[in-house]
Coordinates of C-alpha atoms and ligand atoms in Angstrom, one line a residue:
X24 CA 20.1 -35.2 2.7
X25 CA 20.2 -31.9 4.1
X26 CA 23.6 -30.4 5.0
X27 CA 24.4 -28.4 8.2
X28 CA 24.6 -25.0 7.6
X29 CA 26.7 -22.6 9.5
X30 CA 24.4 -19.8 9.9
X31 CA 25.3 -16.2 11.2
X32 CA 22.2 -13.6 12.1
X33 CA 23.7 -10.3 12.8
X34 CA 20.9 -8.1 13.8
X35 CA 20.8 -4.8 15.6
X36 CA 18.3 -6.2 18.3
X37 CA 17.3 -10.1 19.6
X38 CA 15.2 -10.7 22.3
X39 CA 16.0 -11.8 25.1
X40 CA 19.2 -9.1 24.8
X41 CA 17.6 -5.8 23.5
X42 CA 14.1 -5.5 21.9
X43 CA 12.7 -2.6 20.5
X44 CA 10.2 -4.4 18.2
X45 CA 9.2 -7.2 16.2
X46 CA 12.7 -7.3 14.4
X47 CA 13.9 -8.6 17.9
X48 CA 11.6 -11.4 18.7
X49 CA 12.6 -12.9 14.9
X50 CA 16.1 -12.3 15.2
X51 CA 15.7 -14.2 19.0
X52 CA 13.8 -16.9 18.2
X53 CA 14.4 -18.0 14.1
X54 CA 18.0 -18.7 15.0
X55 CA 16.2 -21.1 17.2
X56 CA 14.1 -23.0 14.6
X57 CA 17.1 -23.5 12.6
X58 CA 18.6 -25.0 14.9
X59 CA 16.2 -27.4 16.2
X60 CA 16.6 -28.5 11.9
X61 CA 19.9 -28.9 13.2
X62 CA 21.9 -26.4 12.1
X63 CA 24.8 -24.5 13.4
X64 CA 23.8 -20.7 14.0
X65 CA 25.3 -17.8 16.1
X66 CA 24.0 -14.2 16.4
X67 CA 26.3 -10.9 16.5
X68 CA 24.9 -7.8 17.8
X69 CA 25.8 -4.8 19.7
X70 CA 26.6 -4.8 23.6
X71 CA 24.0 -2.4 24.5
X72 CA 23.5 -0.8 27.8
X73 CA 19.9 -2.6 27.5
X74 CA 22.4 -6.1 27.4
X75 CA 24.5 -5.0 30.3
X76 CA 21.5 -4.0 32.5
X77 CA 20.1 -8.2 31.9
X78 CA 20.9 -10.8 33.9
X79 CA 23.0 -12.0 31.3
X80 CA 26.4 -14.2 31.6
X81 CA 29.1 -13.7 28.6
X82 CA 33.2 -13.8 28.8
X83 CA 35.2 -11.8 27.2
X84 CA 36.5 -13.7 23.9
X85 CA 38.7 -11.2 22.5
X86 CA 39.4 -8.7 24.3
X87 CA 41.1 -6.0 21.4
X88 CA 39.3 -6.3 18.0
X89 CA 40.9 -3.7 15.3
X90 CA 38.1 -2.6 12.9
X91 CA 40.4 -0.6 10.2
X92 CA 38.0 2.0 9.2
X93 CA 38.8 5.7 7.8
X94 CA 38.5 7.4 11.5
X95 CA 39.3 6.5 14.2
X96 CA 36.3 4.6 16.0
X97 CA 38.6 2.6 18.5
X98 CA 38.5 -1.1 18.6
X99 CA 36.1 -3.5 19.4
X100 CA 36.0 -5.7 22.7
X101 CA 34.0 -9.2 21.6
X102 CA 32.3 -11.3 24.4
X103 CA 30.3 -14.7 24.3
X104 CA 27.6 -16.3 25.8
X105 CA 25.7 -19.4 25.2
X106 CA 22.1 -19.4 24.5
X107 CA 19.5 -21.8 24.9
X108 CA 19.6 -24.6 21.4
X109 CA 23.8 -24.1 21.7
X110 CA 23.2 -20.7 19.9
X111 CA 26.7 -18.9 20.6
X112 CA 25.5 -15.3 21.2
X113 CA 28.5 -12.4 19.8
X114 CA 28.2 -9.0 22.0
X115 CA 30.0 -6.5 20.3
X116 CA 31.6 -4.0 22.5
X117 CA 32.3 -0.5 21.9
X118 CA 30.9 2.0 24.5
X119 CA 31.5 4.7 23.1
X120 CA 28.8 4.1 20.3
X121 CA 26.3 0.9 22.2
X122 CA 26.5 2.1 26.0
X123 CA 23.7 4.3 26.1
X124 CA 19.9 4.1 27.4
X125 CA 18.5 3.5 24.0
X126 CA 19.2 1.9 20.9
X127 CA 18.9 4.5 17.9
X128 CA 17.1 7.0 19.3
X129 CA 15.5 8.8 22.3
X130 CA 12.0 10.0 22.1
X131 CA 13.6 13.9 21.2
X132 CA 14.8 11.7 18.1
X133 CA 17.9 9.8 16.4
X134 CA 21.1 9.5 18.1
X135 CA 23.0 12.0 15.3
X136 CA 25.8 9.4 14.9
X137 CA 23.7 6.5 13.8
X138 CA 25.8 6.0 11.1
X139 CA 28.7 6.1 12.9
X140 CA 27.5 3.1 15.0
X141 CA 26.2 0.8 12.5
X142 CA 29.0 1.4 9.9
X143 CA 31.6 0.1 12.9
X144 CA 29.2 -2.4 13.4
X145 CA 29.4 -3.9 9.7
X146 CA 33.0 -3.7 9.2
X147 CA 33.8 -5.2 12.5
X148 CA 31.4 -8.2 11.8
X149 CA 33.8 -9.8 8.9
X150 CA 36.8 -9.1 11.5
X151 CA 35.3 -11.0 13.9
X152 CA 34.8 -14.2 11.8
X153 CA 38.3 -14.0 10.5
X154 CA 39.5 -13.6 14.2
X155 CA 37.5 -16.9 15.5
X156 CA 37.7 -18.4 12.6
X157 CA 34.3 -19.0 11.4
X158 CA 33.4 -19.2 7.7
X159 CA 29.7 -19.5 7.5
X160 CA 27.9 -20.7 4.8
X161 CA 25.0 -17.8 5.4
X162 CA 25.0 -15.0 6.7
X163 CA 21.7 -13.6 7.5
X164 CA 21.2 -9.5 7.4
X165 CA 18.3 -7.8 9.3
X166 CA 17.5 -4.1 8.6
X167 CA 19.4 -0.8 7.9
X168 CA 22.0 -1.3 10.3
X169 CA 23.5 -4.2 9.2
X170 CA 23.0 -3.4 5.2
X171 CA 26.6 -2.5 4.9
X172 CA 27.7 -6.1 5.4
X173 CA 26.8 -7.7 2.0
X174 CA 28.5 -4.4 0.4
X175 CA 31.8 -4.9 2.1
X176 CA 31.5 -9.0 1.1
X177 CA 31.0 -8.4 -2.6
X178 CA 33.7 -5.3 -2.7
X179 CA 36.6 -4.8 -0.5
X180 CA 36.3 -8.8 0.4
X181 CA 35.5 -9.8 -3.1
X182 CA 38.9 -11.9 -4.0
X183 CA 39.2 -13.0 -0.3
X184 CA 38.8 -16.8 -0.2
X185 CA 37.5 -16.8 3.5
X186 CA 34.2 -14.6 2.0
X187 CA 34.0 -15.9 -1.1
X188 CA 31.6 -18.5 -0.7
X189 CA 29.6 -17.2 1.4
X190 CA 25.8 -16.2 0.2
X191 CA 24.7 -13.3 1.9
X192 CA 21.2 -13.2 2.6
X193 CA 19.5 -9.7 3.3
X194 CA 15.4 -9.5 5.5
X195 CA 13.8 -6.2 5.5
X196 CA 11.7 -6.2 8.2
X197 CA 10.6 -2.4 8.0
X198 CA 11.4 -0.6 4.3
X199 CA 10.4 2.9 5.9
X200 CA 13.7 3.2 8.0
X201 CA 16.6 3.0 5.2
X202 CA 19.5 4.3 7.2
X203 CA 19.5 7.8 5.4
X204 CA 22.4 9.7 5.9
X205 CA 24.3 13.0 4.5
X206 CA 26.6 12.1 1.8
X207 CA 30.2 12.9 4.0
X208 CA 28.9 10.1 5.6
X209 CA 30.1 7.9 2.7
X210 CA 33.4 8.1 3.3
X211 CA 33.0 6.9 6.7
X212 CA 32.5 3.4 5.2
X213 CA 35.8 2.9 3.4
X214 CA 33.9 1.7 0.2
X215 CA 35.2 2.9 -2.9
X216 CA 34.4 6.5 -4.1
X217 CA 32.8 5.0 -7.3
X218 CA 30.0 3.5 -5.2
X219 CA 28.6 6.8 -4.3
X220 CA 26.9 6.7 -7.5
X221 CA 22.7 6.3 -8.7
X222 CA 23.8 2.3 -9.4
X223 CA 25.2 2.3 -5.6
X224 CA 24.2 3.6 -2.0
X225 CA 23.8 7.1 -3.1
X226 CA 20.5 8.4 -2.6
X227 CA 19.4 11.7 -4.0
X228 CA 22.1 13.2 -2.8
X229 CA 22.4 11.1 0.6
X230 CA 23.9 7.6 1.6
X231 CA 21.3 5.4 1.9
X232 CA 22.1 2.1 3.6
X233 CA 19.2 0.2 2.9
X234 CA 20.0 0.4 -0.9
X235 CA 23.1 -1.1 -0.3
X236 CA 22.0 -4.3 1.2
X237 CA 19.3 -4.7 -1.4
X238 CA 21.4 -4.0 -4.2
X239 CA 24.5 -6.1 -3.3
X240 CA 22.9 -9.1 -1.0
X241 CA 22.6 -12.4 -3.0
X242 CA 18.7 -12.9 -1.8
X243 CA 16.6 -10.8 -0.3
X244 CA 13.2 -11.3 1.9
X245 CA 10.7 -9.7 3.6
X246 CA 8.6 -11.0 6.1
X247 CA 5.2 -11.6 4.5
X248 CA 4.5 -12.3 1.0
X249 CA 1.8 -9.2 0.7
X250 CA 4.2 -6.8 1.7
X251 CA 6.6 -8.4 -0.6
X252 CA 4.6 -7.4 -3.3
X253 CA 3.4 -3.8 -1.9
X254 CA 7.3 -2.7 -1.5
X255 CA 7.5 -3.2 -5.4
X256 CA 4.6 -0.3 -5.9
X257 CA 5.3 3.7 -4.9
X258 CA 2.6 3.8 -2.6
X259 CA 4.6 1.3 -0.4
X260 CA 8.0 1.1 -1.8
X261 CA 9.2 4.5 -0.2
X262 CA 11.6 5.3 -2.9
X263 CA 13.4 1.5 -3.5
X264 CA 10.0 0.5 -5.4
X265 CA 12.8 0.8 -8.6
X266 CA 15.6 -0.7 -7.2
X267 CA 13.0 -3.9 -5.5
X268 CA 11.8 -4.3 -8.6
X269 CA 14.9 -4.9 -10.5
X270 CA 15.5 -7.5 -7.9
X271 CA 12.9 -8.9 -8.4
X272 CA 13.9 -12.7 -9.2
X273 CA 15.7 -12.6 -5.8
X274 CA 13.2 -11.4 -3.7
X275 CA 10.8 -13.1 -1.6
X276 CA 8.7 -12.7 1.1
X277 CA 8.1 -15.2 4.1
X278 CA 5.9 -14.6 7.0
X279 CA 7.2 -14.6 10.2
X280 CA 6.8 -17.3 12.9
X281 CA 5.9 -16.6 16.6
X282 CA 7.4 -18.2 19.6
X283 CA 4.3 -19.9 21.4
X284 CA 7.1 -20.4 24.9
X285 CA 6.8 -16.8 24.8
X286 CA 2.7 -15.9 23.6
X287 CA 0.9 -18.4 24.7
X288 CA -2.1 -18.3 27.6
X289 CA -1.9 -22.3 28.1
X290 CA 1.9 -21.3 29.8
X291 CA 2.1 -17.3 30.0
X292 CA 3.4 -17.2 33.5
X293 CA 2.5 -13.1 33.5
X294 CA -1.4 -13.8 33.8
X295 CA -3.2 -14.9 36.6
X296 CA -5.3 -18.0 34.7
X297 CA -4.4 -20.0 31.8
X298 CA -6.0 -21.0 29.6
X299 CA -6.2 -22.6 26.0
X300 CA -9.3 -22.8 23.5
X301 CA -10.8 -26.1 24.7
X302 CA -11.0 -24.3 28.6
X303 CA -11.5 -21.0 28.0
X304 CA -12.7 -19.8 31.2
X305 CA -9.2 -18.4 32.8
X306 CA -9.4 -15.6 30.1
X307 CA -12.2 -14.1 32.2
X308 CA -10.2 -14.2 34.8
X309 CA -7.5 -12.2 32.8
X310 CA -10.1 -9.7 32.0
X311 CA -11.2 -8.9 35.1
X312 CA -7.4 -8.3 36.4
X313 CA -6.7 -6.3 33.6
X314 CA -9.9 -4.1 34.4
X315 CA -8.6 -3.9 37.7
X316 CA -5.0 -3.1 37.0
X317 CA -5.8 -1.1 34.4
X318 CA -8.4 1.1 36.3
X319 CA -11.3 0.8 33.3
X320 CA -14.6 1.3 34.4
X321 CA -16.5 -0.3 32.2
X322 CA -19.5 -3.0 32.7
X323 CA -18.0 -6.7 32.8
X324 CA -19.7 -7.5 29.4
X325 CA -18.5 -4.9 27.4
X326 CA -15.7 -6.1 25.1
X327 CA -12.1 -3.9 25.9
X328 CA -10.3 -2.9 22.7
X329 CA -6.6 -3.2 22.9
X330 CA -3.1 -1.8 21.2
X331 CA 0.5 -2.8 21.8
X332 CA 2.5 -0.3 19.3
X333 CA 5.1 1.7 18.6
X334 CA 3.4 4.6 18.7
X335 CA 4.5 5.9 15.1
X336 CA 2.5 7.2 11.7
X337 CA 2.9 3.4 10.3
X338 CA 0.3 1.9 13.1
X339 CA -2.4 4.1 12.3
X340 CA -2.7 6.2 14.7
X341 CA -3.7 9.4 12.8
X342 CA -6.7 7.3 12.0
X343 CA -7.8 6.0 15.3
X344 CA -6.8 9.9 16.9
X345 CA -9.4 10.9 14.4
X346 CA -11.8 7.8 15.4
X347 CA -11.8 8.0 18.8
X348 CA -14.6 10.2 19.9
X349 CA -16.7 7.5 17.5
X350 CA -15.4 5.0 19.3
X351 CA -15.9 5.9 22.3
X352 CA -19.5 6.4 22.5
X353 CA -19.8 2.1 21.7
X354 CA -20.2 0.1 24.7
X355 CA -16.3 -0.6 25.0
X356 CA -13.2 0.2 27.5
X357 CA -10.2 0.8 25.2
X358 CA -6.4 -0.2 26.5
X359 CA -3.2 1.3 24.8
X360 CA 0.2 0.2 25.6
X361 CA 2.8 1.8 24.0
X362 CA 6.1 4.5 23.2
X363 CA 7.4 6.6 20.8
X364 CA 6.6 9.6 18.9
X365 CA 6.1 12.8 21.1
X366 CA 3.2 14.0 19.6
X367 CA 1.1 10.7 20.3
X368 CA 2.1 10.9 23.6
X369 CA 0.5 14.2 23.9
X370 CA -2.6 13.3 22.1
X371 CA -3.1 10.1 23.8
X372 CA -2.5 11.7 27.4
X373 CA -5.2 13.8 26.2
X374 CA -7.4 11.0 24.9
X375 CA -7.3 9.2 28.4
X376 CA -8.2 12.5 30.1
X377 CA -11.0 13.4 28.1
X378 CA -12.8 9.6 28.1
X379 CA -10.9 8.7 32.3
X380 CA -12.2 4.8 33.0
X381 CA -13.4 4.4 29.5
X382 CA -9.5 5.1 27.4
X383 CA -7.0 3.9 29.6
X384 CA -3.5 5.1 28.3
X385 CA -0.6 3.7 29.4
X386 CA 3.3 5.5 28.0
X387 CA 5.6 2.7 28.7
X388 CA 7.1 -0.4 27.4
X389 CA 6.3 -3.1 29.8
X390 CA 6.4 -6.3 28.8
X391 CA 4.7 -8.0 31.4
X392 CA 1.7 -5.8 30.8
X393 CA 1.9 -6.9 27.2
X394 CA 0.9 -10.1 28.2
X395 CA -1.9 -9.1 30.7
X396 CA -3.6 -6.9 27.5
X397 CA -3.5 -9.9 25.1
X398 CA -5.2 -12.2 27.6
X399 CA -7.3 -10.0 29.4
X400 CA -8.8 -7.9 26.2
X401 CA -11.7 -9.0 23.3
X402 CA -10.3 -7.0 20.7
X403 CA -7.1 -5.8 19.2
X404 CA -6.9 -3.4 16.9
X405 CA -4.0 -3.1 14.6
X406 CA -5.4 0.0 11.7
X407 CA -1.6 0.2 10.3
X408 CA -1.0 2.2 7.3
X409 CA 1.4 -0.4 6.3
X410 CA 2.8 -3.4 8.1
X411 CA 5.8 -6.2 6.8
X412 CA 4.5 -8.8 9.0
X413 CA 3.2 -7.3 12.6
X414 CA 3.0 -10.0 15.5
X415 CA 0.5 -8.3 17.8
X416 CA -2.2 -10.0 15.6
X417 CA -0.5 -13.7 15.6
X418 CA -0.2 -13.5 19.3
X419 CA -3.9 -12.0 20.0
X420 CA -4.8 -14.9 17.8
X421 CA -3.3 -17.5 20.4
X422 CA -4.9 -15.9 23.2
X423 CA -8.6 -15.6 21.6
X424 CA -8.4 -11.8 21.6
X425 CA -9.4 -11.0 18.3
X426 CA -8.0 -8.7 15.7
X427 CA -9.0 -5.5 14.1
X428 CA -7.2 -4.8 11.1
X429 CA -6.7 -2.9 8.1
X430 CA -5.6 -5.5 5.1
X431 CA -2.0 -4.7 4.5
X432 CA 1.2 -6.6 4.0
X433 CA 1.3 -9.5 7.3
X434 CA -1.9 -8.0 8.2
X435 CA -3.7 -9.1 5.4
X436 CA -1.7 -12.6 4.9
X437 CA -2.9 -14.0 8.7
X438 CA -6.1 -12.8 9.3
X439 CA -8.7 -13.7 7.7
X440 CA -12.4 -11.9 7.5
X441 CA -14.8 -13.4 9.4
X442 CA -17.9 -14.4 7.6
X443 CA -20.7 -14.8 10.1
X444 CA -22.5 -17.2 7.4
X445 CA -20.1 -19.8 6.7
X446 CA -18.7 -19.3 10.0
X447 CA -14.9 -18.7 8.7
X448 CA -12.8 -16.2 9.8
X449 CA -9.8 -15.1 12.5
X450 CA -11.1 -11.4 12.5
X451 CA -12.2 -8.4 10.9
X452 CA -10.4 -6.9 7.9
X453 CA -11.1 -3.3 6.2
X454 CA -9.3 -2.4 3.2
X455 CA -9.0 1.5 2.9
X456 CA -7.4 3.5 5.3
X457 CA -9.5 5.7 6.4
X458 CA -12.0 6.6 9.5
X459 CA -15.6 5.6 8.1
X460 CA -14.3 1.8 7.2
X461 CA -12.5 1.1 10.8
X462 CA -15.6 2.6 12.7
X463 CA -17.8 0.0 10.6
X464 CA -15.6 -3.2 11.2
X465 CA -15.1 -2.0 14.7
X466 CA -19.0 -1.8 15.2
X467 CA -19.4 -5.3 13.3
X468 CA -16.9 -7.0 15.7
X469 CA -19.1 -5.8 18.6
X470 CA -21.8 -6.6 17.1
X471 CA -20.5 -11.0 16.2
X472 CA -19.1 -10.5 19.9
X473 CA -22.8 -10.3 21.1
X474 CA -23.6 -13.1 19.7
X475 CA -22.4 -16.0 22.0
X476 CA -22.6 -18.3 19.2
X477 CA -20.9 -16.8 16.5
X478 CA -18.1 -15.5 18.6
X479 CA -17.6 -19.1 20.1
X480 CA -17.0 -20.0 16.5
X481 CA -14.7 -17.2 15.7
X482 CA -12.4 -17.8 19.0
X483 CA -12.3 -21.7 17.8
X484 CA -11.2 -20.6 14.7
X485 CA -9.0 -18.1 16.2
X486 CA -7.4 -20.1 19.0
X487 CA -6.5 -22.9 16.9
X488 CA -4.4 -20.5 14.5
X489 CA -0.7 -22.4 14.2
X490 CA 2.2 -19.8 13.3
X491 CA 4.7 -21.2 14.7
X492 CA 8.2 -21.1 13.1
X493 CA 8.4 -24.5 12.1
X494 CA 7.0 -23.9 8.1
X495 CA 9.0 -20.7 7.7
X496 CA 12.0 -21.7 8.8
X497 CA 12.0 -24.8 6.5
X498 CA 11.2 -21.9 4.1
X499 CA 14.3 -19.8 4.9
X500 CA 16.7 -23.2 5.2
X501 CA 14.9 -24.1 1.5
X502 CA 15.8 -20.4 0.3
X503 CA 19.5 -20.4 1.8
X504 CA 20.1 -23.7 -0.3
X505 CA 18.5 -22.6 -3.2
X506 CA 20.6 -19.7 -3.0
X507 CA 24.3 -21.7 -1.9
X508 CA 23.6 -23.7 -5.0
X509 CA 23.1 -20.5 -7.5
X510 CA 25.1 -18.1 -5.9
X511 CA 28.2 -19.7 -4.3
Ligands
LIG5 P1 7.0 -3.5 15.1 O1 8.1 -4.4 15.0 O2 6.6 -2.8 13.8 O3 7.1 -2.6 16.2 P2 5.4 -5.9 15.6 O4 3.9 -6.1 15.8 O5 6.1 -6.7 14.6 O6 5.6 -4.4 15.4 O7 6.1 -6.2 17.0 C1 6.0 -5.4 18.1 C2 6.6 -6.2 19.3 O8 6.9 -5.2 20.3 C3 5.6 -7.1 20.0 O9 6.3 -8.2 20.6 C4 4.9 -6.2 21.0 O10 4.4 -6.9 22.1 C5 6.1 -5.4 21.4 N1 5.8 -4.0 22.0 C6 5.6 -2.9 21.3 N2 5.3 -1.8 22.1 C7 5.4 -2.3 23.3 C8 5.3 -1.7 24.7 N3 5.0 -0.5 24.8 N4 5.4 -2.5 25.7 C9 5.7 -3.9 25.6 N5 5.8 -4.5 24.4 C10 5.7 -3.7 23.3

């Protein structure tokens, strides 16, 4: 029989509370798979102006939390709420570092004390669980900003009985951001000066978090098995290919789930029609609004080619900047929804002016329009240079809007070519990343999309897709046993 497991998630981000990608929606909604297997799990992450502007109800739980760290960073205020599956929700209050509009960085860049923040962050977490008293069997890192943790539990906690047992269990959901800091940042942390050393966080020169959490974390994972592999290679390993690969035995790689409450046209309450793949005719209904919302002027048959994204070097953008004026001459209307890097911005803005009704660009992060894209566009294109697991495509999938992609890491492990002879197939796949091979697929996809047959097939295929996160979080309870029995 399977034992209960006290599980702690500290993450930097969880939807519903602060989002700024995918790392959120996992960090939401896993929590909640484990604990329909019935186990006991609770989440820790920073109070956030982005928390404080929800509708969200917490108490204060303790209202002075010392966090002894080499400067003085001021205590910690902890409050509580209770989230849906009697997840217990831990806001971690310090406004001097989490009360701002943003969570690392506004689009002129970083906040400069990054470190600062998630360094309080990580020591306060084992103060917390002393102060209330909860010793969990796991707990579950996410990212940069919470690396620190399974280096304070195997050195300044190391003889402490309350942490001793505990296997600490490190997902990287993005190896590109490491937490790279100057090296007086080091003794910020309070770790011993011996650990600023090649076998510890130091970093040609630097403090790099990231390396921390891989090298002293119990078990590692990443969220698809692809990119599990790729992160051991130079070309995708950005520097930690080395240290990955001497881990090796203890990494693995486990594709993320989605939460169809959340993506799913049969229930989206943003759209005007659902719809599901055995009545499919309240996605026309979405298309048309989002022509009309959107203000494309295209003919009602042409397919519309969409993008949700972080508009950063990882998606691909370089490529499609460089593709556009070939895409644009196909018979298409072309949505993007997304923020970030300056420079996109610019060129986008000038995208939309150059092709108006036909490249609709839209700067924001709006969620509710997320869903109106997915339901009301054919296509969506995800070129990435590299992607752990991406969601975009997994939600597309649900709502019959198919996806574009470049075979990389999650990419590669969810969607499948279509082959119009057999008839099997979730999407279209290219393999090099580069112009010539995403202006082929993309004229391919037009051209199956033509053919009411064959793209009836494909959306059958498509719609019927199942990620949800009932297999991988059996996988992730399978791995934190595994690893309690080895490790603990
Ligand atoms: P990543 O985590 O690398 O940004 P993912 O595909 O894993 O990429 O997840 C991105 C998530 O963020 C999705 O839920 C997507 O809908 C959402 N998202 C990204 N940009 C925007 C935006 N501008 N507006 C609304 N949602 C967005």
């Amino acid at each position: 029989m399977i034992k209960k497991l006290k599980i702690l998630f500290v993450s930097p981000e969880a939807t519903p509370y602060a989002k700024t990608g995918g790392l959120a929606d996992v960090a939401g909604t896993l929590p909640m798979a484990l604990a329909s297997l019935g186990h006991d799990v609770r989440i820790v992450l920073p109070l956030y102006q982005a928390v404080k502007r929800g509708e969200f109800i917490y108490q204060e739980l303790i209202p002075r939390l010392s966090v002894p760290l080499p400067w003085d960073a001021g205590p910690a205020t902890v409050f509580t709420l209770q989230a849906p599956e009697d997840i217990r929700v831990y806001l971690l209050q310090n406004d001097r570092y989490y009360d701002r509009e943003y969570l690392y960085s506004t689009p002129q860049g970083d906040y400069p004390d990054n470190a600062q923040r998630f360094i309080f962050f990580c020591r306060a977490v084992p103060e917390l669980l002393k102060a209330i008293d909860f010793q969990p069997h796991v707990i579950h890192c996410h990212d940069w900003q919470t690396a620190l943790i399974p280096v304070y539990l195997k050195t300044i906690f190391r003889q402490d009985p309350f942490f001793r047992h505990i296997l600490s269990f490190y997902t990287i959901h993005n190896l590109a951001y490491q937490g790279i800091f100057p090296a007086e940042n080091f003794s910020l942390t309070g770790l011993p000066s011996e650990l600023f050393s090649i076998q510890g966080l130091e970093y040609w020169g630097n403090i790099n978090l990231m390396k921390g959490g891989i090298l002293f974390s119990d078990i590692i994972s990443t969220v698809s098995s692809k990119y599990s592999q790729e992160i051991r290679t130079p070309e995708y390993g950005y520097g930690l290919e080395g240290v990955l690969q001497d881990r090796s035995k203890d990494l693995y790689g486990i594709i993320n789930g989605v939460d169809y409450d959340e993506w799913n046209p049969a229930r989206d309450r943003f759209i005007v029609a659902n719809y599901d793949r055995r009545r499919i005719s309240g996605k026309k209904k979405c298309k048309d609004d989002l022509i009309a919302i959107s203000g494309l002027k295209i003919n009602k048959n042409s397919p519309i080619l969409a993008m949700i994204s972080r508009l950063a070097d990882q998606k691909g953008f370089d490529l499609l900047t460089q593709a556009m004026d070939q895409i644009m001459v196909l018979d298409v209307g072309f949505v993007l929804l997304g923020t970030g890097e300056e420079r996109y911005h610019t060129l986008f803005q000038a995208i939309g002016r150059r092709f108006p009704g036909k490249a609709i660009i839209k700067l924001e992060f709006n969620n509710a329009l997320a869903h109106k894209i997915e339901a009301g566009a054919d296509f969506f294109l995800m070129p990435s240079r590299y992607e752990p697991c991406g969601l975009n495509q997994i939600y597309s999938m649900k709502y019959g809007t198919i996806p574009i992609a470049r075979a990389t890491g999650g990419l590669d492990d969810t969607v499948e070519d279509f082959d119009p002879v057999t008839g099997r197939g979730t999407g279209f796949k290219f393999a090099q990343y580069a112009v010539e091979p995403l202006v082929t697929k993309i004229r391919e996809a037009i051209s199956i999309y033509q053919d009411k047959k064959l793209w009836r097939k494909l959306l059958a295929n498509t719609m019927a897709q199942d990620f949800s996160w009932k297999n991988s979080a059996k996988r992730y309870q399978e791995l934190y046993l595994e690893g309690l029995e080895r490790f603990s």
